[in-house]
mmCIF file of C-alpha atoms in Angstrom:
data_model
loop_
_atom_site.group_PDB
_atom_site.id
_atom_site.type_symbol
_atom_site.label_atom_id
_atom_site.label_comp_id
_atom_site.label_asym_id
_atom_site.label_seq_id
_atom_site.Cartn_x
_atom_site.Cartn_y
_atom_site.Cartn_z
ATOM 1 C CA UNK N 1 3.725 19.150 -17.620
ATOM 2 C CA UNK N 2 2.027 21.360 -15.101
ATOM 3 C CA UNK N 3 -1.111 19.491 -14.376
ATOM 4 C CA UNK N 4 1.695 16.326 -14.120
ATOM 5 C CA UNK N 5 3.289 18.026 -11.055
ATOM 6 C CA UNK N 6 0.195 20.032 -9.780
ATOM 7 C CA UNK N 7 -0.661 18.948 -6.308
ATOM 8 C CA UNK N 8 -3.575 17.302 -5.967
ATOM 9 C CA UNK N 9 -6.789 19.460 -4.298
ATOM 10 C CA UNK N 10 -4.211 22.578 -3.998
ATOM 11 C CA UNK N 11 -3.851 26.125 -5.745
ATOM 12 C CA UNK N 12 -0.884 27.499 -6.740
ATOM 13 C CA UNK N 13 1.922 26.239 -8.894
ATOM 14 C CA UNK N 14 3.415 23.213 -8.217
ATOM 15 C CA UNK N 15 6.716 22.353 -6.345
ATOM 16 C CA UNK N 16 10.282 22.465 -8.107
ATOM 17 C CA UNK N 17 10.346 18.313 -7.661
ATOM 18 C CA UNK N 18 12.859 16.768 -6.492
ATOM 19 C CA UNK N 19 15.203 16.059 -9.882
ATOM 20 C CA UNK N 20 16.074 19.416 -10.702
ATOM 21 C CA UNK N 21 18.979 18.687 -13.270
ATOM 22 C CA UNK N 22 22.540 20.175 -12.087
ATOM 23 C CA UNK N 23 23.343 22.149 -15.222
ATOM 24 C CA UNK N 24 26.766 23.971 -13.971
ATOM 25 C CA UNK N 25 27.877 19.902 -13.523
ATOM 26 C CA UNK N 26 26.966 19.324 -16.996
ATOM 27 C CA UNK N 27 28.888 22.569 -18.288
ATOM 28 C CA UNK N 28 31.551 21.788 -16.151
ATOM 29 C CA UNK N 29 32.021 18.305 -17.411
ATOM 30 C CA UNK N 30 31.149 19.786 -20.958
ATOM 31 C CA UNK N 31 34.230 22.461 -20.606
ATOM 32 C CA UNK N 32 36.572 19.366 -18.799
ATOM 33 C CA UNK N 33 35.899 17.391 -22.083
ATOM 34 C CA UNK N 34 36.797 20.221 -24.412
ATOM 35 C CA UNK N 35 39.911 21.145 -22.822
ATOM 36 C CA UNK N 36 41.072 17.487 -22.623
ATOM 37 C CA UNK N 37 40.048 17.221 -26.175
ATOM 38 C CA UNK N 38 41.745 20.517 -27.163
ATOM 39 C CA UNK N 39 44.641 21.489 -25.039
ATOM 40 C CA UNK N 40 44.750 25.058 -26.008
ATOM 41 C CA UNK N 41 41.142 25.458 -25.105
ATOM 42 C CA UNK N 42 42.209 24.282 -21.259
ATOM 43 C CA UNK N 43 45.269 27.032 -21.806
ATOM 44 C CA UNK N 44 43.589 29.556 -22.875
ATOM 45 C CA UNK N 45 40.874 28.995 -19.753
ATOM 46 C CA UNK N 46 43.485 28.441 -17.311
ATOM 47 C CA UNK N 47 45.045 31.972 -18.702
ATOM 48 C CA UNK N 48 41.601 33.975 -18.090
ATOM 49 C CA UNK N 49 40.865 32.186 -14.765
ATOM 50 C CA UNK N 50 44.240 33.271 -13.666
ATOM 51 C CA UNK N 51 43.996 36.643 -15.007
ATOM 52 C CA UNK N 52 40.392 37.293 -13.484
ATOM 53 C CA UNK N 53 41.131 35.975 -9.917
ATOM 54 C CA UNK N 54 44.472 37.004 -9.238
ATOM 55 C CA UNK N 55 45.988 40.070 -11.410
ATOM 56 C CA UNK N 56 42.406 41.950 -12.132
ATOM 57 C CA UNK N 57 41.541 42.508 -8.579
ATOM 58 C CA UNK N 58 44.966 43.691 -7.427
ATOM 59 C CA UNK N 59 46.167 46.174 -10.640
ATOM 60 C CA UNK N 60 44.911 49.668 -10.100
ATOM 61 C CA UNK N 61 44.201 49.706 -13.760
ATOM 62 C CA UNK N 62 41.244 47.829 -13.505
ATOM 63 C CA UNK N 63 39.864 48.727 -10.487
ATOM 64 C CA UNK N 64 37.589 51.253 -12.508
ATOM 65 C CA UNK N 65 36.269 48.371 -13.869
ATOM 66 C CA UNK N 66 34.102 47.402 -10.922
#
Protein backbone atom coordinates (compact mmCIF):
# COMPACT_ATOMS: atom_id res chain seq x y z
CA UNK A 1 0.00 0.00 0.00
CA UNK A 2 2.89 2.32 0.64
CA UNK A 3 4.87 2.03 -2.50
CA UNK A 4 0.98 2.52 -4.13
CA UNK A 5 0.84 6.07 -2.64
CA UNK A 6 4.66 6.84 -2.49
CA UNK A 7 5.43 9.83 -4.59
CA UNK A 8 7.26 9.26 -7.35
CA UNK A 9 11.32 10.40 -7.21
CA UNK A 10 10.56 11.70 -3.44
CA UNK A 11 11.63 10.57 0.21
CA UNK A 12 9.53 10.49 2.90
CA UNK A 13 6.17 8.91 3.48
CA UNK A 14 3.57 9.52 1.32
CA UNK A 15 0.57 11.98 1.56
CA UNK A 16 -2.76 11.14 3.57
CA UNK A 17 -4.68 11.04 -0.14
CA UNK A 18 -7.41 12.55 -0.68
CA UNK A 19 -10.30 9.75 0.46
CA UNK A 20 -9.62 9.60 3.96
CA UNK A 21 -12.88 7.72 5.14
CA UNK A 22 -15.12 9.89 7.70
CA UNK A 23 -15.37 7.32 10.47
CA UNK A 24 -17.33 9.57 13.25
CA UNK A 25 -20.12 9.73 10.06
CA UNK A 26 -20.11 6.09 9.95
CA UNK A 27 -20.48 5.73 13.90
CA UNK A 28 -22.85 8.31 13.87
CA UNK A 29 -25.06 6.75 11.31
CA UNK A 30 -24.14 3.32 13.03
CA UNK A 31 -25.54 4.74 16.61
CA UNK A 32 -28.75 6.62 14.49
CA UNK A 33 -29.57 3.04 13.21
CA UNK A 34 -29.39 1.38 16.60
CA UNK A 35 -31.44 3.77 18.38
CA UNK A 36 -34.12 3.75 15.63
CA UNK A 37 -33.88 0.06 15.75
CA UNK A 38 -33.98 -0.06 19.59
CA UNK A 39 -35.74 2.79 21.20
CA UNK A 40 -34.32 2.36 24.59
CA UNK A 41 -30.85 2.43 23.19
CA UNK A 42 -31.76 6.23 21.76
CA UNK A 43 -33.23 6.78 25.60
CA UNK A 44 -30.75 5.69 27.33
CA UNK A 45 -28.18 7.99 24.98
CA UNK A 46 -30.35 10.88 25.06
CA UNK A 47 -30.28 10.37 29.13
CA UNK A 48 -26.25 10.41 29.28
CA UNK A 49 -25.94 13.21 26.65
CA UNK A 50 -28.22 15.20 28.80
CA UNK A 51 -26.64 14.30 31.95
CA UNK A 52 -22.96 15.00 30.63
CA UNK A 53 -23.69 18.44 29.00
CA UNK A 54 -26.02 20.01 31.17
CA UNK A 55 -26.25 18.68 34.99
CA UNK A 56 -22.36 17.39 35.27
CA UNK A 57 -20.81 20.68 34.59
CA UNK A 58 -23.08 22.75 36.83
CA UNK A 59 -23.45 20.27 40.24
CA UNK A 60 -20.66 20.95 42.64
CA UNK A 61 -20.57 17.27 43.20
CA UNK A 62 -18.82 16.57 40.23
CA UNK A 63 -16.74 19.27 39.75
CA UNK A 64 -13.89 17.12 41.44
CA UNK A 65 -14.28 15.12 38.66
CA UNK A 66 -12.39 17.32 36.22
Amino acid sequence: MVWRRKPAGRIGAPGAGHHTPHRWLLALALAAATAIALPLVFFSLLVIWTFDRWIRPRSPLFRWLD
